[in-house]
Backbone as a chain_set.jsonl record, in Angstrom:
{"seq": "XXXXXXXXXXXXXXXXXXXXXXXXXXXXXXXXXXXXXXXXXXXXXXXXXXXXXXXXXXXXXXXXXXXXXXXXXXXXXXXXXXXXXXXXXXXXXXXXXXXXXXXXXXXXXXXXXXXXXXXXXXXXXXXXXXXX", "coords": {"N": [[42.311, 232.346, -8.296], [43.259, 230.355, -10.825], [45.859, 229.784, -12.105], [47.739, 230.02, -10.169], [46.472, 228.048, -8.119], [46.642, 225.951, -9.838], [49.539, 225.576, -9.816], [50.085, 225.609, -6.683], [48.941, 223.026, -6.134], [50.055, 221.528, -7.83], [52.385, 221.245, -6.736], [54.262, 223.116, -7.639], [56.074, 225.385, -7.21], [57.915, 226.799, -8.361], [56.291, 227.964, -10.379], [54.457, 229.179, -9.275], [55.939, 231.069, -7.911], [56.788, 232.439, -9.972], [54.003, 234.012, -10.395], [54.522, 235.864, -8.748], [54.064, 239.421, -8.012], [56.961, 241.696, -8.154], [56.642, 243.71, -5.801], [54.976, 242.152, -3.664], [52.58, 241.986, -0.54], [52.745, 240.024, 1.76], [50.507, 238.654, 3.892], [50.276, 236.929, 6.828], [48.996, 234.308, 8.827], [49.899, 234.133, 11.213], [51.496, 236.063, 11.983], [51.883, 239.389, 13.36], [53.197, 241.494, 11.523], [53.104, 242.34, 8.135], [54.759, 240.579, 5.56], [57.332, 241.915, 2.688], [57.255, 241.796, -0.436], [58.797, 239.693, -3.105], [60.759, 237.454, -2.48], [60.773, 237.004, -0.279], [58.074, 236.295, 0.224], [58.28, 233.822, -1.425], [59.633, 232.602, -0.139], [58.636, 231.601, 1.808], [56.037, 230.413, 0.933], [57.272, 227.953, 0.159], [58.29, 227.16, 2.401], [56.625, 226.068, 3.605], [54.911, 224.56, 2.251], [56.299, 222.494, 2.428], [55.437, 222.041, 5.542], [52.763, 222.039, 5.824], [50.498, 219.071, 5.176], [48.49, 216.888, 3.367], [47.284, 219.096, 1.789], [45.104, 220.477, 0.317], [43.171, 222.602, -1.992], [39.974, 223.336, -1.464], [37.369, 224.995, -2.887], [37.091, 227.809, -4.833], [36.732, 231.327, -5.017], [35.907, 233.766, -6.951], [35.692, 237.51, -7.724], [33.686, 239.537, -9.873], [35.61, 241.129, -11.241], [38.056, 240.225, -12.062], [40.087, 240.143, -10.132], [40.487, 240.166, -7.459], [40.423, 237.063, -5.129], [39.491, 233.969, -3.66], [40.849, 231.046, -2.123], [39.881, 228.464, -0.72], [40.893, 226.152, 1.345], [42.17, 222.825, 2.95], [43.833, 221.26, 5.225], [46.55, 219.506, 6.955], [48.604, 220.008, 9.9], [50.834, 218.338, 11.52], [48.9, 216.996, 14.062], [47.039, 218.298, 13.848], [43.926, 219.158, 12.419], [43.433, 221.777, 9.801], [41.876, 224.202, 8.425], [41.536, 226.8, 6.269], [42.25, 230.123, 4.333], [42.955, 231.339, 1.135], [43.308, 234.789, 0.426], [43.558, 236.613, -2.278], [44.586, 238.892, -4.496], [45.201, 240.726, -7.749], [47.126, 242.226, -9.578], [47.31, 244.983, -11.904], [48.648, 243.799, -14.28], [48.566, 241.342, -13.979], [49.523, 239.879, -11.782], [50.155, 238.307, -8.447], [49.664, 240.915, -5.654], [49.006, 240.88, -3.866], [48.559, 239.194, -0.548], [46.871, 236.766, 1.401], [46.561, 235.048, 4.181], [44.122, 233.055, 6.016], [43.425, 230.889, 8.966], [42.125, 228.089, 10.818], [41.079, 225.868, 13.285], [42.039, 227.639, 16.324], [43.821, 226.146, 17.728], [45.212, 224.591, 15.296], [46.451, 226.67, 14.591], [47.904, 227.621, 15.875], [49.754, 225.448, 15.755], [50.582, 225.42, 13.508], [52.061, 228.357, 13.66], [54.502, 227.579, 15.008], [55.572, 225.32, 13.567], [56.206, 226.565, 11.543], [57.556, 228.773, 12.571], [59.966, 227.087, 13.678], [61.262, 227.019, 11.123], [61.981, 229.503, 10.461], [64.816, 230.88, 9.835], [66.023, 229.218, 7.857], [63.901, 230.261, 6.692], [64.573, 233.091, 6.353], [66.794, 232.961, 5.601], [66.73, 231.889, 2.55], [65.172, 233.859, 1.549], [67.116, 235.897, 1.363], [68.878, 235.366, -0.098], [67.821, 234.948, -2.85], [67.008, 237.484, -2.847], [69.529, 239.111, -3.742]], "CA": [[43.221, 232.442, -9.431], [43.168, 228.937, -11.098], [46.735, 229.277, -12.249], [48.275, 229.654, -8.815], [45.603, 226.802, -7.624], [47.216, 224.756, -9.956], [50.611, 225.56, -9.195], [50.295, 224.719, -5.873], [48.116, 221.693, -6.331], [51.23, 220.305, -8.046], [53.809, 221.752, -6.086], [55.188, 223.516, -8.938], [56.47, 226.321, -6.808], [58.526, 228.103, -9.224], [55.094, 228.285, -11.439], [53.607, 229.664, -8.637], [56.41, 232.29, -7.322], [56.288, 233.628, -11.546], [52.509, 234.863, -10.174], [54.329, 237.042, -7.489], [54.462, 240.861, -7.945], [57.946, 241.744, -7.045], [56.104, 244.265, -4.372], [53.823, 241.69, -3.242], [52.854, 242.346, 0.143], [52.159, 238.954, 2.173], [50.24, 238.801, 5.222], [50.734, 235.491, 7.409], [47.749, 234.288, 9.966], [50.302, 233.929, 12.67], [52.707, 236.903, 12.402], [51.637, 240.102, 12.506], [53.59, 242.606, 10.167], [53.19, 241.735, 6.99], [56.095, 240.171, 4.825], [56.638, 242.079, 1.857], [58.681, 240.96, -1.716], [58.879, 238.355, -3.54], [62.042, 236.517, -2.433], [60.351, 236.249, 1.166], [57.169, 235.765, 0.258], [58.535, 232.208, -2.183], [60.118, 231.199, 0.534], [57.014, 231.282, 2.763], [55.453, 229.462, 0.46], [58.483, 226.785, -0.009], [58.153, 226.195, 3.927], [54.647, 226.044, 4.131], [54.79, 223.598, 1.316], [56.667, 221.232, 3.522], [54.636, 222.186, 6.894], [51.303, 220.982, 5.42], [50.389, 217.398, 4.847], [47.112, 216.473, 2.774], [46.873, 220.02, 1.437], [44.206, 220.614, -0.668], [41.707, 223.204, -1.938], [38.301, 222.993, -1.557], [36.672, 225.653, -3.127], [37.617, 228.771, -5.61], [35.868, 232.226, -5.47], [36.557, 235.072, -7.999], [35.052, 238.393, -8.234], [33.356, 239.589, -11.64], [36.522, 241.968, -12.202], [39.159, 238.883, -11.987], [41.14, 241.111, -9.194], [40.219, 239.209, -5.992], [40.135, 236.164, -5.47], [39.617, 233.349, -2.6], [40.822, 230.132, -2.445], [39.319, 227.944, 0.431], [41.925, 225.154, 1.83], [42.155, 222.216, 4.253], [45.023, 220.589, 5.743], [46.752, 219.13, 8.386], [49.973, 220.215, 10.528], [51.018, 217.407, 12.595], [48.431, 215.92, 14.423], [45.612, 218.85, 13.65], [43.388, 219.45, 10.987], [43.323, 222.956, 9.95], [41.097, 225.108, 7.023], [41.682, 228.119, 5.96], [41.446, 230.692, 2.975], [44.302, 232.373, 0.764], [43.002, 235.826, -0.057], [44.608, 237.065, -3.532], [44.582, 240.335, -5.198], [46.209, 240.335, -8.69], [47.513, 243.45, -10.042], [46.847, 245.229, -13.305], [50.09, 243.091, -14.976], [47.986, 240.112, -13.683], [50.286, 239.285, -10.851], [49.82, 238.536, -7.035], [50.346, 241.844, -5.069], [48.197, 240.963, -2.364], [48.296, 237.629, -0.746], [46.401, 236.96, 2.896], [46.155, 234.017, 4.529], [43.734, 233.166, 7.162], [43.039, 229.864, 9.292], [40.957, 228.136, 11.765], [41.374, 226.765, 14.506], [43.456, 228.605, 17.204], [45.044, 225.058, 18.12], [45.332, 224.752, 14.436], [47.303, 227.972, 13.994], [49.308, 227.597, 16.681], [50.438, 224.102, 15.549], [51.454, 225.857, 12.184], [53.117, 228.83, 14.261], [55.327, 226.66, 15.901], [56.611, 224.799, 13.122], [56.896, 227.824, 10.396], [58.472, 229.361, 13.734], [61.349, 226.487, 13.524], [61.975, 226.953, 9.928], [62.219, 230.667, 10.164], [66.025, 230.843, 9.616], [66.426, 229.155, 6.486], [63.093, 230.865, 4.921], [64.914, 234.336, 5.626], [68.751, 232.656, 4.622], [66.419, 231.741, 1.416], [64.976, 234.761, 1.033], [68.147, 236.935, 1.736], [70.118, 234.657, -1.103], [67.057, 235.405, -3.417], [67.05, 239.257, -3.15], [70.232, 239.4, -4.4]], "C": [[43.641, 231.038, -9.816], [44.886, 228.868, -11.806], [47.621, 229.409, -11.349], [47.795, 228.725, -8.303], [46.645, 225.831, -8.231], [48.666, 224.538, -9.753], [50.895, 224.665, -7.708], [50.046, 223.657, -5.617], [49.315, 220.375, -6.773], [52.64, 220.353, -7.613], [54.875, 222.012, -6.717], [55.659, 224.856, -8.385], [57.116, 227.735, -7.561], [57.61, 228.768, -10.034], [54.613, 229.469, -10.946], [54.694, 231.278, -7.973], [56.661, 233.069, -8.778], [55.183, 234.318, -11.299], [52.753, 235.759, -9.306], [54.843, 238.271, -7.994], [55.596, 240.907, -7.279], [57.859, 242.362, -5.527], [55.257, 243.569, -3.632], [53.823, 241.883, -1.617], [52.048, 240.605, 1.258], [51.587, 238.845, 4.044], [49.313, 237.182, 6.187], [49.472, 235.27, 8.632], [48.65, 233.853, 11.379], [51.434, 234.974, 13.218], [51.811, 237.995, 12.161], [51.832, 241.497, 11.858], [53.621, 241.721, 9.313], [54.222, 241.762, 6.578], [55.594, 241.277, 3.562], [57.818, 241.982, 0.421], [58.357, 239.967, -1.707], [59.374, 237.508, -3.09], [60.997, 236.126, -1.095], [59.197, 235.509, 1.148], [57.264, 233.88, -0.844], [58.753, 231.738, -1.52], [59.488, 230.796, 1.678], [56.554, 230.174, 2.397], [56.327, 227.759, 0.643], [58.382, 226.017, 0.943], [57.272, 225.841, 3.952], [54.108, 224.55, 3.57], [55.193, 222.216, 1.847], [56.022, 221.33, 5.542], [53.0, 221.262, 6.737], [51.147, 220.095, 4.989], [48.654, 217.425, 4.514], [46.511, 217.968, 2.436], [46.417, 219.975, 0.075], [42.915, 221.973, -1.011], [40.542, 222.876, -2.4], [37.193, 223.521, -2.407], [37.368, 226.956, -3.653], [36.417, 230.044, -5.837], [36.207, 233.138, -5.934], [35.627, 236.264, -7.791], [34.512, 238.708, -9.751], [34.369, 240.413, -12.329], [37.432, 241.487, -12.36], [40.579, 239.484, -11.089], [41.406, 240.049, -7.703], [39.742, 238.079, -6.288], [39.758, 235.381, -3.696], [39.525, 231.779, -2.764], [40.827, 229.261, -1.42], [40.303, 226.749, 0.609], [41.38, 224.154, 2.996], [43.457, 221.346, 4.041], [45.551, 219.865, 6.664], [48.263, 219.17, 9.017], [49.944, 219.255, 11.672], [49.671, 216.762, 13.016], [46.8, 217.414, 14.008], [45.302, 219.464, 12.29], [43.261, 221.241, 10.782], [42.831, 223.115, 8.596], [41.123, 226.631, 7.435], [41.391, 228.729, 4.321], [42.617, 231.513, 3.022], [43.302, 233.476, -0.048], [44.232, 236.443, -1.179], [44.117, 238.204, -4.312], [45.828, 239.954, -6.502], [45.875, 241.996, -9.25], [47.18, 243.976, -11.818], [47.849, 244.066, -14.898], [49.468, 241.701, -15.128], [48.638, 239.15, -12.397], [49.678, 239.611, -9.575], [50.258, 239.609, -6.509], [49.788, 241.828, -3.827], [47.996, 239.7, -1.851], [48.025, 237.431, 1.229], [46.017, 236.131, 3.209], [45.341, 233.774, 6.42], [43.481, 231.621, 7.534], [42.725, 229.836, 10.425], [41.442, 226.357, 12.216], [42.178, 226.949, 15.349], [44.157, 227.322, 17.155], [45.533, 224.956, 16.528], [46.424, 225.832, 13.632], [48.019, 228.163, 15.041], [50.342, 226.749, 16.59], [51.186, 224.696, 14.161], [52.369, 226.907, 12.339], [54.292, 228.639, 14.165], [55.89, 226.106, 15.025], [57.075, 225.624, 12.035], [58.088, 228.532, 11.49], [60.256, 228.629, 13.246], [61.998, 226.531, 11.944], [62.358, 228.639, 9.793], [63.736, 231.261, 9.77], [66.33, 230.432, 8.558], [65.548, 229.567, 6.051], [63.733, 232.308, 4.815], [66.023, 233.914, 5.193], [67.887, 232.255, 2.886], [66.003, 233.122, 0.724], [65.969, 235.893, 0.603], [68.719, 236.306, 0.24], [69.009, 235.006, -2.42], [66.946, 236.664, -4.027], [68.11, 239.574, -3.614], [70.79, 239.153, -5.7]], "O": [[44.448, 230.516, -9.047], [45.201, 227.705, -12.057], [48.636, 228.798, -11.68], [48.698, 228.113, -7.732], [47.361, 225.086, -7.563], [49.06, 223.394, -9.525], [51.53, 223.626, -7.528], [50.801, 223.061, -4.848], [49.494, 219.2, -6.45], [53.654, 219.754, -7.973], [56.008, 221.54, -6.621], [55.65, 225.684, -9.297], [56.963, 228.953, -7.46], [57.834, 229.907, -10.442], [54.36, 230.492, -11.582], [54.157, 232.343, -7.667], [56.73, 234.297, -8.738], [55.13, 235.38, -11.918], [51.861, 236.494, -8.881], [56.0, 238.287, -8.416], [55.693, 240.438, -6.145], [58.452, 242.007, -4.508], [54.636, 244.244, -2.811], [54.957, 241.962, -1.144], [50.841, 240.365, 1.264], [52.252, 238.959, 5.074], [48.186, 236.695, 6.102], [49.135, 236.263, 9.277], [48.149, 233.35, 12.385], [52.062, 234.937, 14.277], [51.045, 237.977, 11.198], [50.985, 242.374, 11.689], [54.014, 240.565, 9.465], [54.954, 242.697, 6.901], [54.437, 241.588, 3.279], [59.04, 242.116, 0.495], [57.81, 239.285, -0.84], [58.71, 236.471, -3.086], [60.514, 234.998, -1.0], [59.045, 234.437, 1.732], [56.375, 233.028, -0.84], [58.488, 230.536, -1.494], [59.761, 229.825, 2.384], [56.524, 229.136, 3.059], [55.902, 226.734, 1.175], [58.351, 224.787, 0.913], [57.178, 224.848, 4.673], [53.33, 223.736, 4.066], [54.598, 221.144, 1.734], [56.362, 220.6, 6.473], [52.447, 220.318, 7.301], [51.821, 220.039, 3.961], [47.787, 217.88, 5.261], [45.334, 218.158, 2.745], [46.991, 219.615, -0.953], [41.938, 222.162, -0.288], [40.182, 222.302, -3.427], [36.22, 222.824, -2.695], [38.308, 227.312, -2.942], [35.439, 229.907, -6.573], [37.105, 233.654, -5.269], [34.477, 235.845, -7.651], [34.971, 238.087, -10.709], [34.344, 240.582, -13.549], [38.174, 242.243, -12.987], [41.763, 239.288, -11.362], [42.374, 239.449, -7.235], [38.968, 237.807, -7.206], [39.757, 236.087, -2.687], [38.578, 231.206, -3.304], [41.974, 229.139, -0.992], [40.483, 226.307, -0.526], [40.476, 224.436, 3.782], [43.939, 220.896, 3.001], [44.664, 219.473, 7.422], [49.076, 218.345, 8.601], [49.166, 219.35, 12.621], [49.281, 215.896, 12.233], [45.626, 217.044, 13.999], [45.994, 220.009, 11.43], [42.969, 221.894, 11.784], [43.205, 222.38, 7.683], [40.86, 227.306, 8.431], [40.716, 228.221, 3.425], [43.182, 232.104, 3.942], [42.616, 233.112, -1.003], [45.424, 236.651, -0.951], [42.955, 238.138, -4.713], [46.857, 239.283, -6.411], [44.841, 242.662, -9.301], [46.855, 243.203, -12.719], [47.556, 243.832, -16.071], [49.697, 240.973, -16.094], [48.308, 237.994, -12.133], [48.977, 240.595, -9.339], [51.472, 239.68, -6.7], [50.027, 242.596, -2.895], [47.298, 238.946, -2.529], [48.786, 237.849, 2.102], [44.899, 235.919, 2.739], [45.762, 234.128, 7.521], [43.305, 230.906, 6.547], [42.786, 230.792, 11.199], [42.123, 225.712, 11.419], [43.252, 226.368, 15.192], [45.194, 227.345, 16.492], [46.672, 225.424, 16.528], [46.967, 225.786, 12.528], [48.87, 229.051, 14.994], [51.474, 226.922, 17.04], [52.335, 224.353, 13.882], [53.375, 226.907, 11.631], [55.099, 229.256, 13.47], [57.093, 226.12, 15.284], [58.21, 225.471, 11.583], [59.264, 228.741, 11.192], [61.247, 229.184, 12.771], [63.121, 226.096, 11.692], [63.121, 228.921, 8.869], [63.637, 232.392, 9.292], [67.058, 231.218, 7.952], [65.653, 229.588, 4.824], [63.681, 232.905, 3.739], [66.416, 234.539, 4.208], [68.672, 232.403, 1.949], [66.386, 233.462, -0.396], [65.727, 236.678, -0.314], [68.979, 237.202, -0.563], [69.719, 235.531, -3.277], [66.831, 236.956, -5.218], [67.946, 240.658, -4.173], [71.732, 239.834, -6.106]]}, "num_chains": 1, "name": "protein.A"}
């Protein structure tokens, strides 16, 4: 979805949480019940946004019905490099309702764990102040 790409590309966040279905249902490569709403899922993003250093995507794949999408990543949390892939589903409205992130490898996703882990308190005090 090239206008979430570019959202995040410029860390235009708010651009990018206008693309979220209020039901969106977000599913995290290190937790696993899925998040689901908007408010939580922005402020996923928000942290994430400050967790990753030299984030960039690599590569953009669409289906022919413009529903699914996949948008290939690389990064680096602290001292390890990590790639992964945001899986996106966009709803009939045109909005994200499906958003699935996967990465590689284990040390890699444990290093991003660990520090989404320590922010977990202000992304739900963000999200909580959000939903209302």
């Amino acid at each position: 979805m090239r206008a979430f790409r570019e959202a995040i590309e410029k860390l235009d966040l708010d651009a990018a949480e206008a693309l979220l279905a209020p039901d969106i249902v977000f599913t995290s490569p290190v937790v696993f019940k899925p998040y689901t709403g908007k408010a939580i899922t922005a402020a996923i993003l928000r942290a994430v946004s400050g967790v990753f250093q030299d984030f960039r995507y690599e590569r953009e794949i669409n289906d022919v019905n413009g529903h699914d999408h996949a948008l290939v990543f690389a990064a680096r949390v602290g001292d390890r490099e990590i790639s992964g892939c945001d899986f996106i589903h966009v709803d009939e409205d045109g909005l994200i309702d499906e958003f699935t992130v996967m990465v590689r490898p284990l040390s890699a996703a444990q290093a991003l764990a660990a520090a989404m882990g320590e922010q977990f308190e202000r992304i739900a005090e963000e999200a909580r102040s959000r939903s209302v």
